[in-house]
PDB file of C-alpha atoms and ligand atoms in Angstrom:
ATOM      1  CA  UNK A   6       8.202   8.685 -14.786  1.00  0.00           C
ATOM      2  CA  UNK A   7       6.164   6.812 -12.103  1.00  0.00           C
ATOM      3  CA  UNK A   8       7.131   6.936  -8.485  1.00  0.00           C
ATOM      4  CA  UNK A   9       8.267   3.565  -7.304  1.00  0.00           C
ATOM      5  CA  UNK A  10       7.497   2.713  -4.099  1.00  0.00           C
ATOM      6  CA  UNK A  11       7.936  -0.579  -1.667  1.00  0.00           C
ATOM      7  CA  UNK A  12       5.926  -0.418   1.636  1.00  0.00           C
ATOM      8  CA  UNK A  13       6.119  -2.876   4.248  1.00  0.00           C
ATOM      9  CA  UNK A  14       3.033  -3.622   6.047  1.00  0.00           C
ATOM     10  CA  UNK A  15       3.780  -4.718   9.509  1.00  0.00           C
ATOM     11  CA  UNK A  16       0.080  -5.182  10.623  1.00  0.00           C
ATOM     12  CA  UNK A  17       0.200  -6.210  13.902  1.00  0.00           C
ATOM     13  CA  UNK A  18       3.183  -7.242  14.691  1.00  0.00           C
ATOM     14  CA  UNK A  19       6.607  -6.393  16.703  1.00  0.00           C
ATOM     15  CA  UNK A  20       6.707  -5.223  20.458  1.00  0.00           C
ATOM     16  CA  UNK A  21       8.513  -2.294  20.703  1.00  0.00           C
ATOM     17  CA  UNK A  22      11.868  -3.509  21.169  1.00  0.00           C
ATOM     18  CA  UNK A  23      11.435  -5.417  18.002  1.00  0.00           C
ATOM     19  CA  UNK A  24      10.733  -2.780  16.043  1.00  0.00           C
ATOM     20  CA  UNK A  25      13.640  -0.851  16.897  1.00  0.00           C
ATOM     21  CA  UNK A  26      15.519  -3.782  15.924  1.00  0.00           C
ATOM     22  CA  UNK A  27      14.160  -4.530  12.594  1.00  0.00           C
ATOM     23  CA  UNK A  28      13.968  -1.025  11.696  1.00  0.00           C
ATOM     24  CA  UNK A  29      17.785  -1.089  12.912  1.00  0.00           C
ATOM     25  CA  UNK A  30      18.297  -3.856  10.352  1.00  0.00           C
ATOM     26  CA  UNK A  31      16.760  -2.593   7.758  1.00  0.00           C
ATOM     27  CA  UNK A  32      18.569   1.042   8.222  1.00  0.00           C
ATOM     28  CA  UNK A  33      21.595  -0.468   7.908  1.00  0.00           C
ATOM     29  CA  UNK A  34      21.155  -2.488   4.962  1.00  0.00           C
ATOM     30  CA  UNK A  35      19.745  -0.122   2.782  1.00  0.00           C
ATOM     31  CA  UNK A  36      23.450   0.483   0.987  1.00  0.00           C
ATOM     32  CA  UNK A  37      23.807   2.828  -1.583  1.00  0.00           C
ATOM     33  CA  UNK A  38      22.877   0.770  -4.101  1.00  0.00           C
ATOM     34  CA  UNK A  39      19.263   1.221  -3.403  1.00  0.00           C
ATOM     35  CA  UNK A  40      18.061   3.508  -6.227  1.00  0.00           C
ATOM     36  CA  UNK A  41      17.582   6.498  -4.411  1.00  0.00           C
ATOM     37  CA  UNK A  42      14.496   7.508  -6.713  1.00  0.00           C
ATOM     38  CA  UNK A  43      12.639   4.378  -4.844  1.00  0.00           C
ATOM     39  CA  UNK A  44      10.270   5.408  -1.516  1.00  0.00           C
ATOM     40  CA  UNK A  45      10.947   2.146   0.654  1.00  0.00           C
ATOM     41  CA  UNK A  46       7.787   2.833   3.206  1.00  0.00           C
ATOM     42  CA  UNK A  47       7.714   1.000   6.965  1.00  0.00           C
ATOM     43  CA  UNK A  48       4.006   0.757   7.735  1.00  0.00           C
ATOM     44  CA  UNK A  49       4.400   0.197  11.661  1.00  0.00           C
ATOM     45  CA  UNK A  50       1.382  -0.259  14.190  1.00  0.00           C
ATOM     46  CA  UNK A  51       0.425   3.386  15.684  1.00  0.00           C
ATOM     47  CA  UNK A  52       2.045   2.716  18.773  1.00  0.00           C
ATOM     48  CA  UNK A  53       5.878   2.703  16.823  1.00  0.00           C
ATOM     49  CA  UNK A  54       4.906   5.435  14.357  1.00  0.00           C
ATOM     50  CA  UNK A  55       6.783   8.707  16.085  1.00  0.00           C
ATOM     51  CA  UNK A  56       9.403   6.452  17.782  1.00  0.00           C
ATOM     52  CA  UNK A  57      10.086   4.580  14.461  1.00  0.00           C
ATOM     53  CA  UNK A  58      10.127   8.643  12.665  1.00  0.00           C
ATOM     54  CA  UNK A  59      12.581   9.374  15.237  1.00  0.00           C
ATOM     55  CA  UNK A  60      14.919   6.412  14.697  1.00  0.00           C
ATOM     56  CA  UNK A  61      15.018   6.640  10.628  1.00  0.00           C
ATOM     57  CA  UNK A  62      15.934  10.167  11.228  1.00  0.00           C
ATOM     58  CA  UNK A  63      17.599  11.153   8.163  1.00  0.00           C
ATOM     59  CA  UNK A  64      17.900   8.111   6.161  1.00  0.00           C
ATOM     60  CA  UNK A  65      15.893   7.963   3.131  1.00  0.00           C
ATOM     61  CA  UNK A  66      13.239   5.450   4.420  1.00  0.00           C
ATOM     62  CA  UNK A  67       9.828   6.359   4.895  1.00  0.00           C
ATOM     63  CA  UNK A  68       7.309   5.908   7.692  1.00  0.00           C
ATOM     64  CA  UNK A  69       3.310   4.953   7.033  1.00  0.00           C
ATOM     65  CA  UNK A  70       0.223   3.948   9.373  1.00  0.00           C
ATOM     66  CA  UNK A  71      -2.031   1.446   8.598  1.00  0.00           C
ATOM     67  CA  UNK A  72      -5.240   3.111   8.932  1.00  0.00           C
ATOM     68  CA  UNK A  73      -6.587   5.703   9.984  1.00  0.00           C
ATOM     69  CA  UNK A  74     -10.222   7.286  11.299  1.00  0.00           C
ATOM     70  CA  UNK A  75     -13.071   9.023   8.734  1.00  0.00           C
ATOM     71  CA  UNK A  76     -13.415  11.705  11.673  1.00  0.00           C
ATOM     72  CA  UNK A  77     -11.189  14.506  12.901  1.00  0.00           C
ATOM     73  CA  UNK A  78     -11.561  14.415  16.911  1.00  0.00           C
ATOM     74  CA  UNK A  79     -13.986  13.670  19.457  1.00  0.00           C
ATOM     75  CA  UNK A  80     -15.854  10.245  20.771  1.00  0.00           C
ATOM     76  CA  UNK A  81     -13.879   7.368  18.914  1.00  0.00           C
ATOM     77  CA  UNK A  82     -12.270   5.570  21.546  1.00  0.00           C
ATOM     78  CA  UNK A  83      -9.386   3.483  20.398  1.00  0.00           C
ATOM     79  CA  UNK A  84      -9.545   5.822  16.824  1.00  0.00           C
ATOM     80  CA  UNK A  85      -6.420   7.640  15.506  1.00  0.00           C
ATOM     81  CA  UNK A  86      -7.622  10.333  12.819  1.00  0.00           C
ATOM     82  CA  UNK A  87      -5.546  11.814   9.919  1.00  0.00           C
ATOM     83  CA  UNK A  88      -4.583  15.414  11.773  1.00  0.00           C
ATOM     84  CA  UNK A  89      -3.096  13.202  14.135  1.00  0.00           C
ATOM     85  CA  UNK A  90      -0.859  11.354  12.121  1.00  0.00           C
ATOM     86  CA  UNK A  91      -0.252  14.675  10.138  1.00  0.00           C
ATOM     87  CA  UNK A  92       1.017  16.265  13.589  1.00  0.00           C
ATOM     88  CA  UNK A  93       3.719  13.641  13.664  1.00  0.00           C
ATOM     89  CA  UNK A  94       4.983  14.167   9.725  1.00  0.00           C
ATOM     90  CA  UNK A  95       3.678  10.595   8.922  1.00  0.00           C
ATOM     91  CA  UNK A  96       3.597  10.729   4.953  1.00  0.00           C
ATOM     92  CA  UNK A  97       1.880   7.891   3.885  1.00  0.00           C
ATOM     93  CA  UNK A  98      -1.114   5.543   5.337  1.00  0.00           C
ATOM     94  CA  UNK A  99      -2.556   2.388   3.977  1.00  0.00           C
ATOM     95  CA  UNK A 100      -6.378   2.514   2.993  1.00  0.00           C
ATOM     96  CA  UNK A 101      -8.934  -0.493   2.907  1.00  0.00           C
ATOM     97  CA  UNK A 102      -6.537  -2.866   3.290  1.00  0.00           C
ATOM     98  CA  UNK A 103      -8.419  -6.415   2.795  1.00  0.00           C
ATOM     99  CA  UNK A 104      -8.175  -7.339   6.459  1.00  0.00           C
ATOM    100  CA  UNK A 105      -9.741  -3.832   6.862  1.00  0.00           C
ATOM    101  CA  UNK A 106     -12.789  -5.016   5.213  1.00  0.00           C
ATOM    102  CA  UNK A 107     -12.536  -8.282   5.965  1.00  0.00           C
ATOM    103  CA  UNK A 108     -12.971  -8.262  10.074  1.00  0.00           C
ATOM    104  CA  UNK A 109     -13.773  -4.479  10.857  1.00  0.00           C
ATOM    105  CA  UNK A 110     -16.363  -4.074   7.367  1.00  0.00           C
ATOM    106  CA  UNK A 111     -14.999  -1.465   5.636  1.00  0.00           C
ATOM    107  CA  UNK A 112     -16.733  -0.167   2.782  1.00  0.00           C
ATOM    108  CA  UNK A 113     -16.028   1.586   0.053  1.00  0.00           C
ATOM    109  CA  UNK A 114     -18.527   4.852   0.977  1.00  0.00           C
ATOM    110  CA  UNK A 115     -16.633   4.630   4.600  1.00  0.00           C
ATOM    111  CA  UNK A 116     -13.133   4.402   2.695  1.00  0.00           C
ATOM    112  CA  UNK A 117     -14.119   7.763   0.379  1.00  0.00           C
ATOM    113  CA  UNK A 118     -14.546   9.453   3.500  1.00  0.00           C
ATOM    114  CA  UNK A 119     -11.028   8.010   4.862  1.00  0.00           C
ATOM    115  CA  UNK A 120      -9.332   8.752   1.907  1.00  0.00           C
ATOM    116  CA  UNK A 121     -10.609  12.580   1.784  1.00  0.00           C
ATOM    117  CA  UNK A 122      -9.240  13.085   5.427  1.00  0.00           C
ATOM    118  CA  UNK A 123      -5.880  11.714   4.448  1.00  0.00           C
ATOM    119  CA  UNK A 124      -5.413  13.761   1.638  1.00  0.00           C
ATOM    120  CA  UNK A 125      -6.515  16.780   3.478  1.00  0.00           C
ATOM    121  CA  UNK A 126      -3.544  16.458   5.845  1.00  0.00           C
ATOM    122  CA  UNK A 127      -1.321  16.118   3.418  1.00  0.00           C
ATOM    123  CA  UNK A 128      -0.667  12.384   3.786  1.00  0.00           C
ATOM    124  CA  UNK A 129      -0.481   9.885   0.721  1.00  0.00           C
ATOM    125  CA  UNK A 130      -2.786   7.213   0.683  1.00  0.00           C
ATOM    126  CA  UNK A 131      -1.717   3.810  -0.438  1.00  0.00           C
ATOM    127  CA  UNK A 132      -5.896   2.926  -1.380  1.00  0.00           C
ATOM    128  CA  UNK A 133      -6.547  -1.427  -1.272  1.00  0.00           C
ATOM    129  CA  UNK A 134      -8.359  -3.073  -3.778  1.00  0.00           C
ATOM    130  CA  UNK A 135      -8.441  -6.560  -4.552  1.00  0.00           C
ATOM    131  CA  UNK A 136     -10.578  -9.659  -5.178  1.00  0.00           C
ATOM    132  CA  UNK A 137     -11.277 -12.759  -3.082  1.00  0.00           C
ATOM    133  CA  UNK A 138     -10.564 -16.200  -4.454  1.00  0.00           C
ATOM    134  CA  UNK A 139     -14.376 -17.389  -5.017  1.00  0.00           C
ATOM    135  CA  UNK A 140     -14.727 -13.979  -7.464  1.00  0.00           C
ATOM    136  CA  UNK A 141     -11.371 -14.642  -8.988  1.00  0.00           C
ATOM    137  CA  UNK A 142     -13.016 -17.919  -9.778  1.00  0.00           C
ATOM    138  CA  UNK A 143     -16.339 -17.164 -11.350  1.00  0.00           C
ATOM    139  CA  UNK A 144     -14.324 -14.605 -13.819  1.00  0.00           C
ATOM    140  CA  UNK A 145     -15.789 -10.911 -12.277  1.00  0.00           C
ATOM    141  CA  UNK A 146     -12.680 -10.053 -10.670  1.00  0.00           C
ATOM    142  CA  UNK A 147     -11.876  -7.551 -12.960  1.00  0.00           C
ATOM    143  CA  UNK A 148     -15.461  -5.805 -12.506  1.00  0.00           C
ATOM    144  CA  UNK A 149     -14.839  -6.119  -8.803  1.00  0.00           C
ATOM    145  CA  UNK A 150     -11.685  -4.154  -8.423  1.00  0.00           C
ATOM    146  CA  UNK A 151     -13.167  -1.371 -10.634  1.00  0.00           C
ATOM    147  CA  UNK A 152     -16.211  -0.945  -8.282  1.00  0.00           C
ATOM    148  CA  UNK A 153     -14.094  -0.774  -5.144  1.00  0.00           C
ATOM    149  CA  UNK A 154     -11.652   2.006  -7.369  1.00  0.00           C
ATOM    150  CA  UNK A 155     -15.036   3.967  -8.497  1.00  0.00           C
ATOM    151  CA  UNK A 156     -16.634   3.706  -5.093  1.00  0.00           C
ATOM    152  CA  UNK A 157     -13.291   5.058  -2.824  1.00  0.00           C
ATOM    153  CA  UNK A 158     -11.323   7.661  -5.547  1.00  0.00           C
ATOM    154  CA  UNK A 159     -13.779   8.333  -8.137  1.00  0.00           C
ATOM    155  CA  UNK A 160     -15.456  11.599  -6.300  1.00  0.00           C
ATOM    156  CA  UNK A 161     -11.390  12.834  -5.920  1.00  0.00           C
ATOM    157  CA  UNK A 162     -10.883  15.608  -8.915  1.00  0.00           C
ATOM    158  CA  UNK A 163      -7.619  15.115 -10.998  1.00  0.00           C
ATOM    159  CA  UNK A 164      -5.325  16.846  -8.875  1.00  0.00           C
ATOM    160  CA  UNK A 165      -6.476  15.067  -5.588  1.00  0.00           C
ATOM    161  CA  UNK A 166      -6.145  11.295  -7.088  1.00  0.00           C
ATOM    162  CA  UNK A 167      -2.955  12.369  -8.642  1.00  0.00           C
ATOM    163  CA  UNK A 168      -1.564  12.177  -5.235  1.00  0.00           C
ATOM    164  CA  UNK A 169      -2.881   8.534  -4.268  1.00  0.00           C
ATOM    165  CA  UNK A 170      -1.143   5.210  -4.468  1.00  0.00           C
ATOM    166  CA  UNK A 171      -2.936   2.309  -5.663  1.00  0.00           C
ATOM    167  CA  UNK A 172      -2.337  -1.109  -4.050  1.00  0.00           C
ATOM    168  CA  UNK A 173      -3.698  -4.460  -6.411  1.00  0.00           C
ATOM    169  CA  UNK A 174      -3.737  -6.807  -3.560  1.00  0.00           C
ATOM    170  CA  UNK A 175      -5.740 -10.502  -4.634  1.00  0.00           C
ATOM    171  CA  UNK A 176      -7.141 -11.332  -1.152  1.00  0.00           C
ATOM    172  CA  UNK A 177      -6.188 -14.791  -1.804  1.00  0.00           C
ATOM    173  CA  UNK A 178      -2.471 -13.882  -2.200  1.00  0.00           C
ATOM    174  CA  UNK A 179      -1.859 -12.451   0.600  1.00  0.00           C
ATOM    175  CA  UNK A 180      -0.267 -14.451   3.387  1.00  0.00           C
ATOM    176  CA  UNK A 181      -0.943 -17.581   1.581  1.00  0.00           C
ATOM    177  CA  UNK A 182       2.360 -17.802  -0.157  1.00  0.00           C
ATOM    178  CA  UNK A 183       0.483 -17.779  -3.577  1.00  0.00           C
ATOM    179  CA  UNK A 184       0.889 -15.177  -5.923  1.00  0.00           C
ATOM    180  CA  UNK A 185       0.101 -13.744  -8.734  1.00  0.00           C
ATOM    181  CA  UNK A 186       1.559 -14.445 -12.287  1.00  0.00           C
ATOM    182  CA  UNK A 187       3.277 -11.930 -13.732  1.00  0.00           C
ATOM    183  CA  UNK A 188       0.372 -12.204 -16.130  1.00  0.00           C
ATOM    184  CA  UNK A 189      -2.263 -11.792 -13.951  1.00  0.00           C
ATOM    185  CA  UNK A 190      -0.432  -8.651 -11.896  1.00  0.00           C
ATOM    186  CA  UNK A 191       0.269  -7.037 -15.154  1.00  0.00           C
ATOM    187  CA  UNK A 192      -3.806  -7.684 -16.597  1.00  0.00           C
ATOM    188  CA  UNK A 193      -5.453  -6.432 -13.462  1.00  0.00           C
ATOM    189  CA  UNK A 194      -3.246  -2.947 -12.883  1.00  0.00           C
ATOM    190  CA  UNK A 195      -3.860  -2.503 -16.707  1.00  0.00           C
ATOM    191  CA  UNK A 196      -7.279  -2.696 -16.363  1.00  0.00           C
ATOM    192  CA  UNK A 197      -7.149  -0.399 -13.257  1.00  0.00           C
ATOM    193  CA  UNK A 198      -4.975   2.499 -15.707  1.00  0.00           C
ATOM    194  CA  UNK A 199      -7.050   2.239 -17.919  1.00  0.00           C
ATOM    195  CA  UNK A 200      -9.844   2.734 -15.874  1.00  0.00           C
ATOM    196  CA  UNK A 201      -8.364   5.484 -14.747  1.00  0.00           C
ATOM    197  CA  UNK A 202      -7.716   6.669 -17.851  1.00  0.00           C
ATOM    198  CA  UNK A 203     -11.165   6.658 -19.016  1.00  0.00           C
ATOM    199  CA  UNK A 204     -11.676   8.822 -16.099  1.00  0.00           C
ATOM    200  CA  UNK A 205      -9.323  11.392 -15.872  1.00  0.00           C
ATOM    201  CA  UNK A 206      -7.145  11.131 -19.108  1.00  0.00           C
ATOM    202  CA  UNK A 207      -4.162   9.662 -20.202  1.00  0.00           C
ATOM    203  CA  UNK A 208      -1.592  12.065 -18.153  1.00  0.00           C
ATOM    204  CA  UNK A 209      -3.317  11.989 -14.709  1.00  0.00           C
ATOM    205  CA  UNK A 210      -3.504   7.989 -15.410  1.00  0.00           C
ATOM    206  CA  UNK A 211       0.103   7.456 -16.397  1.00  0.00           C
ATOM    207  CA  UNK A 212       1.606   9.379 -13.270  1.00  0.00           C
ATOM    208  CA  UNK A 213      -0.356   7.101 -10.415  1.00  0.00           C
ATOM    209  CA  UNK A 214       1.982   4.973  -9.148  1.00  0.00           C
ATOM    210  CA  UNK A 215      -0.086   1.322  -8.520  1.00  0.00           C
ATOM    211  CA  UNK A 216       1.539  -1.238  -6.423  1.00  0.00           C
ATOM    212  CA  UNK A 217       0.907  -5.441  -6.191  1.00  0.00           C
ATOM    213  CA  UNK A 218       0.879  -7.102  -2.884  1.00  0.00           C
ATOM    214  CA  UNK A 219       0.350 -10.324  -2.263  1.00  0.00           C
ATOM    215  CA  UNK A 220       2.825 -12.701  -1.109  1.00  0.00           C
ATOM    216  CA  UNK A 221       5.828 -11.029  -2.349  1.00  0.00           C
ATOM    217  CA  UNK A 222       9.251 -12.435  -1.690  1.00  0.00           C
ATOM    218  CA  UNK A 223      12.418 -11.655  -2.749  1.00  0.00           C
ATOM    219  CA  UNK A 224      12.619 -14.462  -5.684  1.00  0.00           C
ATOM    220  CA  UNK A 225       9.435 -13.163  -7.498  1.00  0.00           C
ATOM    221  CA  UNK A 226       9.746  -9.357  -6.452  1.00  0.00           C
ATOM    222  CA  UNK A 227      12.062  -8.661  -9.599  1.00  0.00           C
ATOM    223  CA  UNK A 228       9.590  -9.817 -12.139  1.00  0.00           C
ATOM    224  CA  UNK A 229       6.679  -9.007 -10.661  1.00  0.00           C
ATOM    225  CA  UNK A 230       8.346  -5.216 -10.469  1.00  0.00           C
ATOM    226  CA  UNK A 231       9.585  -5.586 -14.321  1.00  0.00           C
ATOM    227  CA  UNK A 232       5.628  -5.811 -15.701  1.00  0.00           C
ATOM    228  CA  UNK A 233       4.810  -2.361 -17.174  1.00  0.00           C
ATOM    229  CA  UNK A 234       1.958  -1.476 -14.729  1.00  0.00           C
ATOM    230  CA  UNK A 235       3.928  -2.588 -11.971  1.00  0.00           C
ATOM    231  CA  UNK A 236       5.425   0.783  -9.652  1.00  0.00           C
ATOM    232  CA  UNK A 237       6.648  -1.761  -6.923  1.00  0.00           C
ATOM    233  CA  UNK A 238       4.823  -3.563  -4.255  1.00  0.00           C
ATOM    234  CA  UNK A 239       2.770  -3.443  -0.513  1.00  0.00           C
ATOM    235  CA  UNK A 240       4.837  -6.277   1.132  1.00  0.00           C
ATOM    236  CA  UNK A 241       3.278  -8.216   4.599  1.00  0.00           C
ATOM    237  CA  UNK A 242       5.158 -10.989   5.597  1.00  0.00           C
ATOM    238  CA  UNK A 243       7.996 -10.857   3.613  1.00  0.00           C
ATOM    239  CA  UNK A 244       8.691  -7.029   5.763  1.00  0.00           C
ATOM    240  CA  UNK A 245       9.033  -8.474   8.890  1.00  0.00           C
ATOM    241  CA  UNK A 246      12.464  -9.701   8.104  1.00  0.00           C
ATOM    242  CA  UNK A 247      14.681  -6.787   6.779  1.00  0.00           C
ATOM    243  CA  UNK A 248      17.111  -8.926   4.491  1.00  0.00           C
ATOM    244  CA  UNK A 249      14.184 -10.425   2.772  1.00  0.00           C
ATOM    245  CA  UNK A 250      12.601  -6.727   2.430  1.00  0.00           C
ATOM    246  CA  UNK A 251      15.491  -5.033   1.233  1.00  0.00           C
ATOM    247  CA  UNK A 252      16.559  -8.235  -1.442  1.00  0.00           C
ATOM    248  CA  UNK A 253      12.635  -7.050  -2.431  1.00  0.00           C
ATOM    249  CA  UNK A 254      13.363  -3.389  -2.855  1.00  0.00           C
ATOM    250  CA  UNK A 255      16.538  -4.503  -4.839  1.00  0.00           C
ATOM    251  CA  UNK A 256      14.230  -6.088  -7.321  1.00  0.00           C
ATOM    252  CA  UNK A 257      13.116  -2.624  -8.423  1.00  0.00           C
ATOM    253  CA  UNK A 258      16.526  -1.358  -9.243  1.00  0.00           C
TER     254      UNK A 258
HETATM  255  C1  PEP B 306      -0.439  -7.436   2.808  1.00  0.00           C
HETATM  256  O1  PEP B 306      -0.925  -7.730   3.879  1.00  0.00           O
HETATM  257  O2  PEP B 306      -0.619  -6.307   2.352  1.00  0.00           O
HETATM  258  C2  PEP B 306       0.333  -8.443   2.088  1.00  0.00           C
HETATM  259  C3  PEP B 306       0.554  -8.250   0.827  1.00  0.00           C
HETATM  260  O3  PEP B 306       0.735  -9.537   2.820  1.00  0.00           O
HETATM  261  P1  PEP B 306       1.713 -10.705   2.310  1.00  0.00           P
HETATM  262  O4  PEP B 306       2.880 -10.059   1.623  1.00  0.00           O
HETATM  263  O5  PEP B 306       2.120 -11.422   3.567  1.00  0.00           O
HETATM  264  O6  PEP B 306       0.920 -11.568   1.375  1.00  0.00           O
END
């Protein structure tokens, strides 16, 4: 069976006395009832990462970054590399998100080499992909998504790329309030198994979790989490408010 997983991404967002409070809230209502086999994932800006691993203690939510650098050490003022975030026993960080690409032009060659140093350290990367709407609408979405999969996890060997998280994340869902249909979630993370599939076999394929994002709220988390391909979801907006993530994560139950 697939991992399930629900991250929140924060982005920027929260000072720091907001964070403590939201992560706070959302501590305290994640009951029992929250399957424990789900990873529920706070992606908090860099500043919040240790203090926010401090405060979640031993509860069974996760911390994440957002990012991190293709280099080590040295010269990259304002940079936070992977052996950093490994120092601080951060387990997860979101790769080539769409805003990512979108204002700071990251590619897919520059997210291989981001991906590599996160795995190297021992940290899970949740790796982006997703279409805007103008190739949505001229019908080469699908051959889209598989050239940004190819170009960033493609080099990995089985046992590396058995240890990343996909994220299917239609750049024209996210933060728009549209999202996708059921249909069109399920069609694009089939395509992306199968692709994977084709790649590196049926059983490396089947045991990658991949997650949708994209405007997900808590009355269209349940079905979007009950399509086949679906392992849960990379949630923006929706995270900043802790009863709206956690009625999210209780559509994965
Ligand atoms: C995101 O930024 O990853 C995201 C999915 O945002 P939203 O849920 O706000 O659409």
């Amino acid at each position: 069976m697939r991992t399930k997983i629900v991250a929140g991404n924060w982005k920027m967002n929260k000072t720091l006395i907001e964070a403590t409070q939201l992560t706070s809230e959302v501590m305290t209502l994640t009951g029992a009832e929250i399957n424990g086999e789900t990873k529920i994932v706070l992606c908090v800006p860099f500043p919040y990462l240790l203090s926010t691993k401090n405060q979640l203690g031993n509860s069974p939510l996760l911390v994440g970054a957002q990012n991190c650098s293709e280099h080590d050490s040295g010269a990259y003022t304002g940079e936070v590399s992977a052996p950093m975030l490994k120092s601080m026993g951060i387990p997860y960080v979101i790769l080539g998100h769409s805003e990512r690409r979108q204002y700071f032009g990251e590619d897919g060659k520059l997210l291989a080499k981001k991906v590599d140093k996160a795995l190297a350290n021992a940290i899970i990367p949740i790796f982006c992909c997703g279409e805007p709407l103008d190739v949505r609408e001229n019908g080469t979405h699908e051959t889209l998504v598989r050239t940004q999969v190819e170009a960033s996890l493609f080099h990995l060997a089985a046992d590396a790329i058995r240890k990343v998280v996909i994220a299917y994340e239609p750049v024209w869902a996210i933060g728009t309030g549209k999202t996708a249909s059921t249909q069109q979630a399920q069609d694009m993370h089939a395509v992306i198994r199968k692709l994977l599939t084709t790649k590196y076999g049926e059983a490396v394929a089947q045991s990658i979790p991949i997650l949708y994002g994209g405007s997900v709220k808590p009355d269209n988390a349940k079905e979007l989490f009950e399509c086949p391909d679906v392992d849960g979801g990379l949630v923006g907006g929706a995270s900043l408010k802790a009863r709206d993530f956690i009625e999210i994560v209780r559509g994965i139950n």
